[in-house]
Amino acid sequence: MGVMTDVLDVTGVHHRYGATTALAGVDLRLAPGECVALLGPNSAGKTPVVGLATGLLAVQAGDVRVCGGDPRRAATRRHLGIVQQSMGFPPTETVGELLRGAAVRAGRPAAAASPAMAEAGVSQLRSRRVRKLSGGQQQRVALAMALVGDPDLLLLDEPTVGLDIAARRDFWRAIAARRDAGAAIVLTTHIVEEAAAVADRVVVLHRGRVVAADTPAGLTARLSDRTIAARTTLDDVALRALPGVLSVTRDGTRVRVATVEPERVLRDWLARDHELTDLRVEGAGLEQALFALTGEDPGTAGGNADPDTHTDLGTAKLEVPA
Amino acid sequence: MTAAIGTRPPAHGLRILRVEVAEGLRAIVREPTALFFSVLFPVGFYALFTTIFGGQQGFVAGLPYAATNLATFGAFGVVSVMLMNPGTAVAEDRTRGWLRVKKVSAVPIGTTIAAKVIAALPYAVAVMLAFSAVSLLVAGPVLEFGSWTRLMVALLVGSLPFALLSLAVGFVLSAGASAAVLNAVLLPMAVASGLWFPLEMMPPFVQNLAPLLPTYHLSRLALAQLTGADAGVHVVALLISTAVAAALSGWAYRNLRV
């Protein structure tokens, strides 16, 4: 019986940029068909991990293997498909030319471009020059390029930036199909809800170390925090004065109050504001878990400022009609 | 999905090379402005010098100025386009992020670099055809077809180390900085190698410096195609230049920060 090789095997990796430690003993393994999200604040170490897995960076200490091979070797990189936030396509190329080129570079016949374009929903763009594509269309072309080589490992770096809701859904549907076929996926994103929705495992990096690795539900279950969201006439000072309130943030016209004593806070809040409306109590989300694990502001840890990106994570919610 | 890592036959490498070269050529054909202006400057100077001195005797005995200038100023022409264009093009690719995509693809480093060099050759061909046309218009036919063909081949092949050097700079610097650095290298090297004015007109220290420069050996190799002189030493010098420039560009690509 054969032994299944990890698609990605990162073992005891240390990496430095001059005097700055980027990674300090990181281990990460991905089996075929597994999806792992790398999360953490800026400079946590996500970029060096991706750089090592793609062969952009040379291993200084430890070991990095992709399908058992050294990613610094071109032959090993045939196992990779990569979507990054900006691909920098040559503006003079057409989509079809880009895809045929990507197929050949990946060791596949140029004809493999057509099914990949269909899979990413860009077949109708095949004759269009890249400079005439919107940002969202370019991201879909990037997806087609990543899929055309039939990769064992998909590295997705902020892959859905610029995509509208429908395109984002199609994107994840295509990725899910590849995952079902056995491709492993590494996702780095600032859209924490998206990571929670698609990843089997979340690896939280902080200052070059893995500080947590668990399922999204497992990470959020570590927190007893609750968030109460509502429209209120009370100002922030009055809200902070309520016993049990940990923090207060504003999200448009709604206010979000973090607490470990939601019942107590709600009783006092309702007593002071009889016009309280649009009330919702949520369990801790992955974003709060990240905040708790890294101790850094969710804004820099990957706070989601884009309301279009909201994904239902299945967290416990108490809806109170207005 | 593939289960094992294997080596691919050379035909696969050639297919990748063809794809890479085609991408570079399409960029030239679809945006010919860069080619036009790259060629315009050296051709303008060549036309000026040939118009003024074209009918005179050249500094090589028995050959008219228009013929020797096709070799020496021709060397300047191919070096200028091969030194300036590939480097600034890859620097722009790097700034846009395309070079990062290339580097994480399964394209071997040698193929990437070879494709960039080959895709730059149309610049050198264009500049030499333009020089030849100007020469023909101003001074009439000054070379036999065989000599002209040998001259063209020598200049095109001899321009390759300059494209490699250009790539080495472009892999490291931004497009703007690459252009500045490459210009700072090109102009002194051209003058000190006797590409603009005969070396015999230069001060002794410049004449002593010239044999250390690859541009000098390219112009002497080009002249040798007209005079029949032995060019062995110049070929060796250009081969060494090519090896050094290839090593530099390979190192720069391997250590690329993208």
Coordinates of C-alpha atoms in Angstrom, one line a residue:
Chain A
M1 CA 0.0 0.0 0.0
G2 CA 1.4 3.4 -1.0
V3 CA 2.1 6.2 1.5
M4 CA 0.1 9.3 0.8
T5 CA 2.5 12.3 0.4
D6 CA 1.6 15.6 1.9
V7 CA 0.9 18.1 -0.9
L8 CA 2.7 20.8 1.2
D9 CA 5.1 19.9 4.0
V10 CA 6.7 22.8 5.8
T11 CA 8.9 21.6 8.7
G12 CA 10.7 23.7 11.2
V13 CA 11.1 26.7 9.0
H14 CA 13.0 29.8 10.1
H15 CA 13.4 32.8 7.9
R16 CA 15.0 36.2 8.4
Y17 CA 15.1 39.3 6.3
G18 CA 18.4 40.8 7.6
A19 CA 17.9 41.3 11.3
T20 CA 14.2 40.8 11.2
T21 CA 12.7 37.4 12.0
A22 CA 9.9 36.6 9.6
L23 CA 9.4 33.0 10.5
A24 CA 10.5 31.3 13.7
G25 CA 9.9 27.5 13.6
V26 CA 6.8 27.2 11.4
D27 CA 5.3 23.7 10.7
L28 CA 2.5 23.3 8.2
R29 CA 1.2 20.2 6.4
L30 CA -1.6 19.8 3.9
A31 CA -3.1 16.6 2.7
P32 CA -4.8 16.2 -0.7
G33 CA -8.2 17.8 -0.7
E34 CA -7.5 19.9 2.4
C35 CA -8.1 23.7 2.6
V36 CA -6.1 25.7 5.1
A37 CA -6.4 29.5 5.7
L38 CA -3.3 31.3 6.9
L39 CA -4.5 34.3 9.0
G40 CA -2.7 36.8 11.1
P41 CA -1.9 40.5 11.3
N42 CA 0.4 42.2 8.9
S43 CA 4.0 40.9 9.1
A44 CA 2.7 37.8 10.9
G45 CA 4.6 35.6 8.4
K46 CA 2.0 34.7 5.8
T47 CA 3.9 36.1 2.9
P48 CA 7.1 34.3 3.7
V49 CA 5.3 31.0 3.9
V50 CA 3.7 31.6 0.5
G51 CA 7.1 32.7 -0.8
L52 CA 8.8 29.5 0.4
A53 CA 6.0 27.3 -1.0
T54 CA 6.2 28.9 -4.4
G55 CA 10.0 28.8 -4.5
L56 CA 10.3 32.6 -4.5
L57 CA 12.3 32.4 -1.3
A58 CA 15.2 30.1 -0.6
V59 CA 14.8 28.0 2.6
Q60 CA 17.3 29.3 5.2
A61 CA 16.5 26.7 7.9
G62 CA 14.1 23.9 7.9
D63 CA 12.5 22.2 5.0
V64 CA 9.7 22.9 2.5
R65 CA 8.4 20.3 0.1
V66 CA 5.6 20.5 -2.5
C67 CA 4.4 17.0 -3.5
G68 CA 7.7 15.8 -2.1
G69 CA 9.8 18.1 -4.3
D70 CA 11.8 21.3 -3.8
P71 CA 9.7 24.3 -5.0
R72 CA 12.8 26.1 -6.1
R73 CA 12.9 23.6 -9.0
A74 CA 10.8 24.4 -12.0
A75 CA 9.6 20.8 -12.3
T76 CA 8.2 20.9 -8.8
R77 CA 6.3 24.1 -9.5
R78 CA 4.2 22.3 -12.1
H79 CA 2.2 21.1 -9.1
L80 CA 1.2 24.7 -8.2
G81 CA -1.6 26.9 -9.2
I82 CA -1.5 30.5 -7.9
V83 CA -4.0 33.3 -7.7
Q84 CA -2.7 36.5 -6.3
Q85 CA -4.3 39.9 -5.8
S86 CA -2.5 41.5 -8.7
M87 CA -1.2 39.3 -11.6
G88 CA 0.3 42.2 -13.7
F89 CA -0.8 40.6 -17.0
P90 CA 1.0 42.0 -20.1
P91 CA -1.6 44.5 -21.4
T92 CA -1.0 43.5 -25.1
E93 CA -2.0 39.9 -24.6
T94 CA -5.5 38.5 -25.1
V95 CA -7.1 36.3 -22.5
G96 CA -6.8 33.3 -24.9
E97 CA -3.1 33.9 -25.4
L98 CA -2.5 34.2 -21.7
L99 CA -4.3 30.9 -21.0
R100 CA -2.6 29.0 -23.8
G101 CA 0.8 30.2 -22.6
A102 CA -0.1 29.2 -19.0
A103 CA -1.1 25.8 -20.2
V104 CA 2.2 25.2 -22.1
R105 CA 4.2 26.6 -19.2
A106 CA 2.5 24.1 -16.9
G107 CA 3.4 21.2 -19.2
R108 CA -0.1 20.8 -20.6
P109 CA -1.2 21.1 -24.3
A110 CA -2.4 24.6 -25.3
A111 CA -5.9 23.1 -25.8
A112 CA -6.2 22.8 -22.0
A113 CA -6.8 26.5 -22.0
S114 CA -10.4 26.1 -23.2
P115 CA -11.8 24.0 -20.3
A116 CA -10.0 26.2 -17.8
M117 CA -11.5 29.3 -19.3
A118 CA -15.0 27.7 -19.1
E119 CA -14.4 26.6 -15.5
A120 CA -13.5 30.2 -14.5
G121 CA -16.3 31.7 -16.7
V122 CA -14.0 33.7 -19.0
S123 CA -14.6 31.8 -22.3
Q124 CA -16.4 34.8 -23.8
L125 CA -13.4 37.0 -23.0
R126 CA -10.8 34.8 -24.9
S127 CA -10.3 37.4 -27.7
R128 CA -10.2 40.4 -25.4
R129 CA -7.0 42.2 -24.6
V130 CA -6.1 42.2 -20.9
R131 CA -6.0 46.0 -20.7
K132 CA -9.7 46.1 -21.5
L133 CA -10.6 43.8 -18.6
S134 CA -12.2 44.9 -15.3
G135 CA -10.5 44.0 -12.0
G136 CA -13.0 41.3 -11.4
Q137 CA -12.5 39.8 -14.9
Q138 CA -8.8 39.9 -14.3
Q139 CA -9.2 37.9 -11.1
R140 CA -11.3 35.3 -13.0
V141 CA -8.6 35.1 -15.6
A142 CA -6.1 34.6 -12.8
L143 CA -8.2 31.7 -11.6
A144 CA -8.3 30.1 -15.0
M145 CA -4.5 30.4 -15.2
A146 CA -4.2 28.7 -11.8
L147 CA -6.5 25.9 -12.8
V148 CA -5.1 25.3 -16.3
G149 CA -2.2 23.2 -15.1
D150 CA -4.4 20.9 -13.1
P151 CA -2.5 21.7 -9.9
D152 CA -2.2 19.6 -6.8
L153 CA -1.8 22.7 -4.6
L154 CA -3.7 25.9 -5.1
L155 CA -2.2 29.0 -3.4
L156 CA -4.8 31.7 -3.2
D157 CA -3.5 35.1 -2.0
E158 CA -6.3 37.6 -1.5
P159 CA -8.1 35.8 -4.4
T160 CA -11.5 37.4 -4.4
V161 CA -10.5 41.1 -4.2
G162 CA -12.5 43.0 -6.8
L163 CA -15.1 40.3 -7.3
D164 CA -18.8 41.0 -6.8
I165 CA -20.9 38.6 -4.8
A166 CA -22.0 36.5 -7.7
A167 CA -18.5 36.2 -9.1
R168 CA -17.2 35.4 -5.6
R169 CA -19.7 32.6 -5.3
D170 CA -18.7 31.2 -8.7
F171 CA -15.0 31.5 -7.7
W172 CA -15.5 29.4 -4.6
R173 CA -17.7 26.9 -6.4
A174 CA -14.8 26.3 -8.9
I175 CA -12.3 26.0 -6.1
A176 CA -14.6 23.6 -4.2
A177 CA -14.8 21.3 -7.3
R178 CA -11.0 21.2 -7.5
R179 CA -10.9 20.5 -3.9
D180 CA -13.3 17.6 -4.2
A181 CA -11.0 16.3 -7.0
G182 CA -8.1 16.2 -4.5
A183 CA -6.4 19.6 -4.8
A184 CA -5.1 21.1 -1.6
I185 CA -5.7 24.8 -1.0
V186 CA -3.8 27.4 1.0
L187 CA -5.7 30.6 1.4
T188 CA -4.3 33.9 2.7
T189 CA -6.9 36.6 3.0
H190 CA -7.9 39.6 5.0
I191 CA -11.6 38.6 4.6
V192 CA -11.8 36.6 7.8
E193 CA -15.4 35.5 7.2
E194 CA -14.5 34.0 3.9
A195 CA -11.6 32.1 5.4
A196 CA -14.0 30.8 8.1
A197 CA -16.5 29.7 5.5
V198 CA -14.2 27.7 3.2
A199 CA -11.3 26.5 5.3
D200 CA -11.1 23.1 7.0
R201 CA -8.4 24.5 9.2
V202 CA -7.2 28.0 10.2
V203 CA -3.6 28.5 11.0
V204 CA -3.0 31.7 12.9
L205 CA 0.4 33.2 12.5
H206 CA 1.8 35.9 14.8
R207 CA 5.3 37.3 14.7
G208 CA 6.5 34.4 12.6
R209 CA 5.0 31.7 14.8
V210 CA 2.0 29.5 14.6
V211 CA -0.1 30.6 17.6
A212 CA -3.1 28.4 16.9
A213 CA -4.2 25.8 14.3
D214 CA -7.8 24.5 14.5
T215 CA -11.0 24.4 12.7
P216 CA -12.8 27.8 12.4
A217 CA -15.4 26.5 14.9
G218 CA -12.7 25.2 17.2
L219 CA -11.0 28.6 17.3
T220 CA -14.2 30.6 18.0
A221 CA -15.3 28.1 20.6
R222 CA -12.2 29.1 22.6
L223 CA -13.9 32.5 23.3
S224 CA -16.7 33.2 25.6
D225 CA -17.2 36.7 24.1
R226 CA -20.5 37.9 22.6
T227 CA -21.2 40.8 20.4
I228 CA -24.4 42.8 20.7
A229 CA -25.2 44.9 17.7
A230 CA -28.1 47.4 17.6
R231 CA -29.2 50.9 16.7
T232 CA -29.2 53.1 19.8
T233 CA -29.6 56.6 21.0
L234 CA -26.9 56.2 23.6
D235 CA -23.4 57.6 22.7
D236 CA -20.2 55.6 23.1
V237 CA -19.4 57.1 26.5
A238 CA -22.7 56.0 27.9
L239 CA -22.3 52.5 26.4
R240 CA -18.8 52.1 27.8
A241 CA -20.2 53.0 31.2
L242 CA -22.5 50.0 31.2
P243 CA -21.2 47.3 33.5
G244 CA -19.7 44.4 31.6
V245 CA -18.9 46.2 28.4
L246 CA -15.5 45.4 27.0
S247 CA -15.5 47.5 23.8
V248 CA -17.7 49.7 21.6
T249 CA -17.3 50.0 17.9
R250 CA -19.5 51.8 15.3
D251 CA -20.5 50.2 12.0
G252 CA -22.4 52.8 10.1
T253 CA -25.5 53.5 12.1
R254 CA -25.2 50.3 14.1
V255 CA -23.1 50.0 17.2
R256 CA -21.3 46.8 18.3
V257 CA -20.7 46.1 21.9
A258 CA -18.4 43.3 23.0
T259 CA -19.0 41.6 26.3
V260 CA -18.8 38.3 28.2
E261 CA -22.0 39.1 30.1
P262 CA -24.5 39.7 27.4
E263 CA -27.6 39.3 29.6
R264 CA -26.5 41.8 32.1
V265 CA -25.4 44.4 29.5
L266 CA -28.7 43.9 27.6
R267 CA -30.8 44.5 30.7
D268 CA -29.0 47.7 31.5
W269 CA -28.9 48.9 27.9
L270 CA -32.7 48.4 27.4
A271 CA -33.3 50.2 30.7
R272 CA -31.5 53.3 29.5
D273 CA -32.6 53.3 25.9
H274 CA -36.2 52.6 25.2
E275 CA -35.7 53.2 21.5
L276 CA -33.2 50.4 21.1
T277 CA -33.8 48.7 17.7
D278 CA -32.4 46.2 15.2
L279 CA -30.9 44.2 18.1
R280 CA -28.8 41.2 17.4
V281 CA -26.6 39.1 19.7
E282 CA -23.8 37.0 18.1
G283 CA -21.3 34.6 19.4
A284 CA -17.6 35.4 18.9
G285 CA -16.6 35.3 15.3
L286 CA -13.2 34.3 13.8
E287 CA -12.3 37.9 13.8
Q288 CA -12.6 38.2 17.5
A289 CA -10.8 34.9 17.9
L290 CA -7.9 36.3 15.8
F291 CA -7.9 39.5 17.9
A292 CA -7.8 37.4 21.1
L293 CA -5.0 35.2 19.8
T294 CA -2.7 37.9 18.4
G295 CA -3.6 40.8 20.6
E296 CA -3.8 43.1 17.6
D297 CA -6.5 45.3 16.3
P298 CA -8.8 43.4 14.0
G299 CA -8.3 46.2 11.5
T300 CA -4.7 45.2 11.0
A301 CA -5.4 41.5 11.7
G302 CA -7.7 41.4 8.8
G303 CA -10.9 43.1 9.7
N304 CA -13.6 43.0 7.1
A305 CA -14.5 46.4 6.0
D306 CA -16.4 45.3 3.0
P307 CA -20.1 44.6 3.7
D308 CA -20.4 42.6 0.5
T309 CA -18.1 40.0 1.8
H310 CA -20.3 39.0 4.7
T311 CA -20.8 35.3 4.9
D312 CA -23.0 33.4 7.4
L313 CA -20.6 31.4 9.5
G314 CA -23.3 29.7 11.4
T315 CA -22.5 31.5 14.6
A316 CA -25.3 31.5 17.2
K317 CA -27.5 34.5 16.7
L318 CA -30.4 35.9 18.6
E319 CA -32.6 38.0 16.4
V320 CA -34.9 40.5 18.2
P321 CA -37.3 42.2 15.8
A322 CA -37.2 46.0 15.9
Chain B
M1 CA -3.3 16.2 -11.2
T2 CA 0.2 14.8 -11.5
A3 CA 1.4 12.3 -8.9
A4 CA 5.1 12.3 -9.5
I5 CA 7.7 14.8 -10.5
G6 CA 9.5 13.9 -13.7
T7 CA 11.7 15.4 -16.2
R8 CA 10.2 16.6 -19.5
P9 CA 11.7 16.0 -22.9
P10 CA 13.6 18.9 -24.6
A11 CA 10.6 19.4 -26.9
H12 CA 8.6 20.6 -23.9
G13 CA 11.4 23.2 -23.2
L14 CA 11.2 24.3 -26.8
R15 CA 7.4 24.7 -26.6
I16 CA 7.8 26.9 -23.5
L17 CA 10.5 28.9 -25.3
R18 CA 8.2 29.4 -28.3
V19 CA 5.4 30.7 -26.0
E20 CA 7.7 33.0 -24.2
V21 CA 9.3 34.5 -27.4
A22 CA 5.8 34.8 -29.0
E23 CA 4.6 36.9 -26.0
G24 CA 7.6 39.2 -26.4
L25 CA 7.1 39.6 -30.1
R26 CA 3.4 40.3 -29.8
A27 CA 4.2 43.1 -27.4
I28 CA 6.5 44.6 -30.0
V29 CA 4.0 44.2 -32.9
R30 CA 1.0 45.4 -30.9
E31 CA 2.8 48.4 -29.4
P32 CA 5.4 49.4 -32.0
T33 CA 5.9 52.8 -30.5
A34 CA 8.7 51.6 -28.2
L35 CA 10.5 49.9 -31.2
F36 CA 10.1 53.1 -33.3
F37 CA 11.5 55.4 -30.8
S38 CA 14.3 53.0 -29.8
V39 CA 15.5 52.8 -33.4
L40 CA 14.9 56.5 -34.2
F41 CA 17.7 57.9 -32.0
P42 CA 20.6 55.8 -33.3
V43 CA 19.3 56.0 -36.9
G44 CA 19.0 59.8 -36.7
F45 CA 22.6 60.1 -35.6
Y46 CA 23.8 57.6 -38.1
A47 CA 22.0 59.5 -40.9
L48 CA 23.7 62.7 -39.7
F49 CA 27.2 61.3 -39.6
T50 CA 26.8 59.5 -42.9
T51 CA 25.4 62.6 -44.6
I52 CA 28.4 64.7 -43.5
F53 CA 31.2 62.2 -44.0
G54 CA 29.6 59.5 -46.2
G55 CA 31.6 60.2 -49.3
Q56 CA 35.0 60.4 -47.5
Q57 CA 37.6 57.8 -47.1
G58 CA 37.1 55.9 -43.9
F59 CA 39.8 55.3 -41.2
V60 CA 40.2 51.7 -42.5
A61 CA 42.2 51.9 -45.6
G62 CA 40.4 51.1 -48.8
L63 CA 36.9 51.4 -47.4
P64 CA 34.6 54.4 -47.6
Y65 CA 33.4 56.1 -44.4
A66 CA 29.8 54.9 -45.1
A67 CA 31.0 51.3 -45.0
T68 CA 33.1 51.5 -41.9
N69 CA 30.5 53.5 -40.2
L70 CA 27.9 50.8 -40.9
A71 CA 30.2 48.5 -38.8
T72 CA 31.2 50.9 -36.0
F73 CA 28.0 53.0 -35.7
G74 CA 26.1 49.8 -36.4
A75 CA 27.7 48.3 -33.3
F76 CA 26.4 51.3 -31.4
G77 CA 23.0 50.9 -32.9
V78 CA 22.5 47.3 -31.9
V79 CA 24.1 47.7 -28.5
S80 CA 21.9 50.7 -27.7
V81 CA 18.6 48.9 -28.5
M82 CA 19.7 45.6 -26.9
L83 CA 21.1 47.2 -23.8
M84 CA 18.1 49.5 -23.2
N85 CA 15.0 47.5 -24.2
P86 CA 15.0 44.1 -22.5
G87 CA 16.1 45.5 -19.1
T88 CA 13.5 48.2 -19.0
A89 CA 10.8 45.7 -20.2
V90 CA 11.5 43.2 -17.4
A91 CA 11.7 46.0 -14.9
E92 CA 8.2 47.0 -15.9
D93 CA 7.1 43.4 -15.7
R94 CA 8.5 43.2 -12.2
T95 CA 6.8 46.4 -11.2
R96 CA 3.4 45.2 -12.5
G97 CA 3.8 41.8 -10.8
W98 CA 4.0 39.7 -14.0
L99 CA 7.6 38.7 -13.3
R100 CA 6.4 37.2 -10.0
V101 CA 3.9 35.1 -11.9
K102 CA 6.6 34.0 -14.3
K103 CA 9.0 33.1 -11.5
V104 CA 6.5 30.9 -9.7
S105 CA 5.5 29.1 -12.9
A106 CA 7.2 26.0 -14.1
V107 CA 9.5 27.8 -16.5
P108 CA 13.2 27.1 -16.0
I109 CA 15.3 30.1 -15.5
G110 CA 17.4 29.5 -18.6
T111 CA 14.3 29.4 -20.8
T112 CA 13.0 32.7 -19.4
I113 CA 16.2 34.5 -20.0
A114 CA 16.8 33.0 -23.4
A115 CA 13.3 34.0 -24.5
K116 CA 13.8 37.6 -23.3
V117 CA 17.1 37.8 -25.3
I118 CA 15.5 36.3 -28.5
A119 CA 12.5 38.5 -28.2
A120 CA 14.8 41.6 -28.2
L121 CA 16.4 40.7 -31.5
P122 CA 13.8 42.4 -33.6
Y123 CA 15.1 45.7 -32.2
A124 CA 18.6 44.9 -33.4
V125 CA 17.3 43.7 -36.8
A126 CA 15.2 46.9 -37.2
V127 CA 18.1 49.2 -36.3
M128 CA 20.5 47.5 -38.7
L129 CA 17.9 47.5 -41.6
A130 CA 17.3 51.2 -41.0
F131 CA 21.0 51.9 -41.0
S132 CA 21.5 50.0 -44.2
A133 CA 18.6 51.8 -45.8
V134 CA 20.0 55.2 -44.8
S135 CA 23.5 54.2 -46.0
L136 CA 22.0 53.1 -49.4
L137 CA 20.1 56.4 -49.7
V138 CA 23.0 58.7 -48.7
A139 CA 26.1 57.0 -50.0
G140 CA 24.8 54.4 -52.5
P141 CA 25.9 50.7 -52.3
V142 CA 29.2 50.6 -50.4
L143 CA 29.2 46.9 -49.5
E144 CA 28.8 43.7 -51.4
F145 CA 25.8 41.6 -50.3
G146 CA 28.0 38.9 -48.8
S147 CA 29.9 41.4 -46.7
W148 CA 26.7 43.1 -45.6
T149 CA 25.2 39.7 -44.6
R150 CA 28.2 38.7 -42.6
L151 CA 28.2 42.2 -40.9
M152 CA 24.5 41.8 -40.0
V153 CA 25.0 38.3 -38.5
A154 CA 28.1 39.4 -36.6
L155 CA 26.3 42.4 -35.1
L156 CA 23.2 40.5 -34.2
V157 CA 24.9 37.6 -32.6
G158 CA 27.5 39.9 -31.0
S159 CA 24.7 42.0 -29.4
L160 CA 23.5 39.1 -27.2
P161 CA 25.7 39.8 -24.2
F162 CA 24.4 43.3 -24.1
A163 CA 20.8 42.0 -23.9
L164 CA 21.9 39.7 -21.0
L165 CA 23.6 42.6 -19.2
S166 CA 20.4 44.6 -19.7
L167 CA 18.3 41.8 -18.1
A168 CA 20.6 41.6 -15.1
V169 CA 20.0 45.4 -14.5
G170 CA 16.3 45.1 -15.1
F171 CA 15.9 42.2 -12.7
V172 CA 17.3 44.3 -9.9
L173 CA 16.2 47.9 -10.6
S174 CA 13.0 49.7 -11.4
A175 CA 12.2 50.7 -15.0
G176 CA 13.3 54.3 -14.5
A177 CA 16.4 53.4 -12.6
S178 CA 17.3 50.7 -15.2
A179 CA 17.0 53.2 -18.0
A180 CA 19.2 55.7 -16.2
V181 CA 21.9 53.1 -15.3
L182 CA 21.9 51.5 -18.7
N183 CA 22.3 54.9 -20.4
A184 CA 25.1 55.7 -18.0
V185 CA 26.8 52.5 -19.1
L186 CA 26.0 52.8 -22.8
L187 CA 27.2 56.2 -23.8
P188 CA 30.7 56.2 -22.2
M189 CA 31.3 52.7 -23.4
A190 CA 30.3 53.6 -26.9
V191 CA 32.5 56.7 -27.1
A192 CA 35.5 54.9 -25.4
S193 CA 35.2 52.0 -27.9
G194 CA 35.4 54.2 -31.0
L195 CA 31.8 53.6 -32.0
W196 CA 31.0 57.3 -32.6
F197 CA 34.4 58.6 -33.6
P198 CA 37.4 56.7 -34.7
L199 CA 39.5 55.4 -31.8
E200 CA 42.5 57.0 -33.3
M201 CA 41.1 60.4 -32.5
M202 CA 40.8 59.6 -28.8
P203 CA 43.4 60.3 -26.1
P204 CA 45.9 57.5 -25.4
F205 CA 44.3 56.5 -22.1
V206 CA 40.9 55.9 -23.9
Q207 CA 42.7 53.9 -26.6
N208 CA 44.3 51.8 -23.8
L209 CA 40.9 51.3 -22.1
A210 CA 39.0 50.3 -25.2
P211 CA 40.2 46.6 -25.4
L212 CA 38.7 46.1 -22.0
L213 CA 35.2 46.9 -23.3
P214 CA 32.9 44.4 -25.1
T215 CA 31.6 47.2 -27.3
Y216 CA 35.1 47.6 -28.7
H217 CA 35.4 43.9 -29.6
L218 CA 31.9 44.0 -31.2
S219 CA 32.9 46.9 -33.5
R220 CA 36.2 45.2 -34.3
L221 CA 34.4 41.9 -35.1
A222 CA 32.1 43.9 -37.3
L223 CA 34.9 45.6 -39.1
A224 CA 36.6 42.3 -39.6
Q225 CA 33.7 41.2 -41.7
L226 CA 34.5 44.0 -44.1
T227 CA 38.3 43.8 -44.1
G228 CA 38.8 40.0 -43.7
A229 CA 41.0 40.6 -40.7
D230 CA 41.5 37.9 -38.0
A231 CA 38.7 38.3 -35.4
G232 CA 39.5 35.4 -33.1
V233 CA 40.4 37.5 -30.1
H234 CA 37.3 39.5 -30.5
V235 CA 35.1 36.4 -30.7
V236 CA 36.7 35.1 -27.5
A237 CA 36.2 38.5 -25.8
L238 CA 32.6 38.5 -26.7
L239 CA 32.1 34.9 -25.6
I240 CA 33.6 35.7 -22.2
S241 CA 31.3 38.8 -22.0
T242 CA 28.4 36.6 -22.8
A243 CA 29.3 34.1 -20.1
V244 CA 29.7 36.9 -17.5
A245 CA 26.5 38.6 -18.5
A246 CA 24.6 35.4 -18.5
A247 CA 25.9 34.5 -15.0
L248 CA 24.9 38.0 -13.8
S249 CA 21.4 37.8 -15.2
G250 CA 20.9 34.3 -13.9
W251 CA 22.0 35.4 -10.4
A252 CA 19.8 38.5 -10.6
Y253 CA 16.8 36.4 -11.6
R254 CA 17.4 33.8 -9.0
N255 CA 17.6 36.5 -6.3
L256 CA 14.8 38.5 -7.7
R257 CA 12.7 40.4 -5.1
V258 CA 9.2 40.3 -6.4

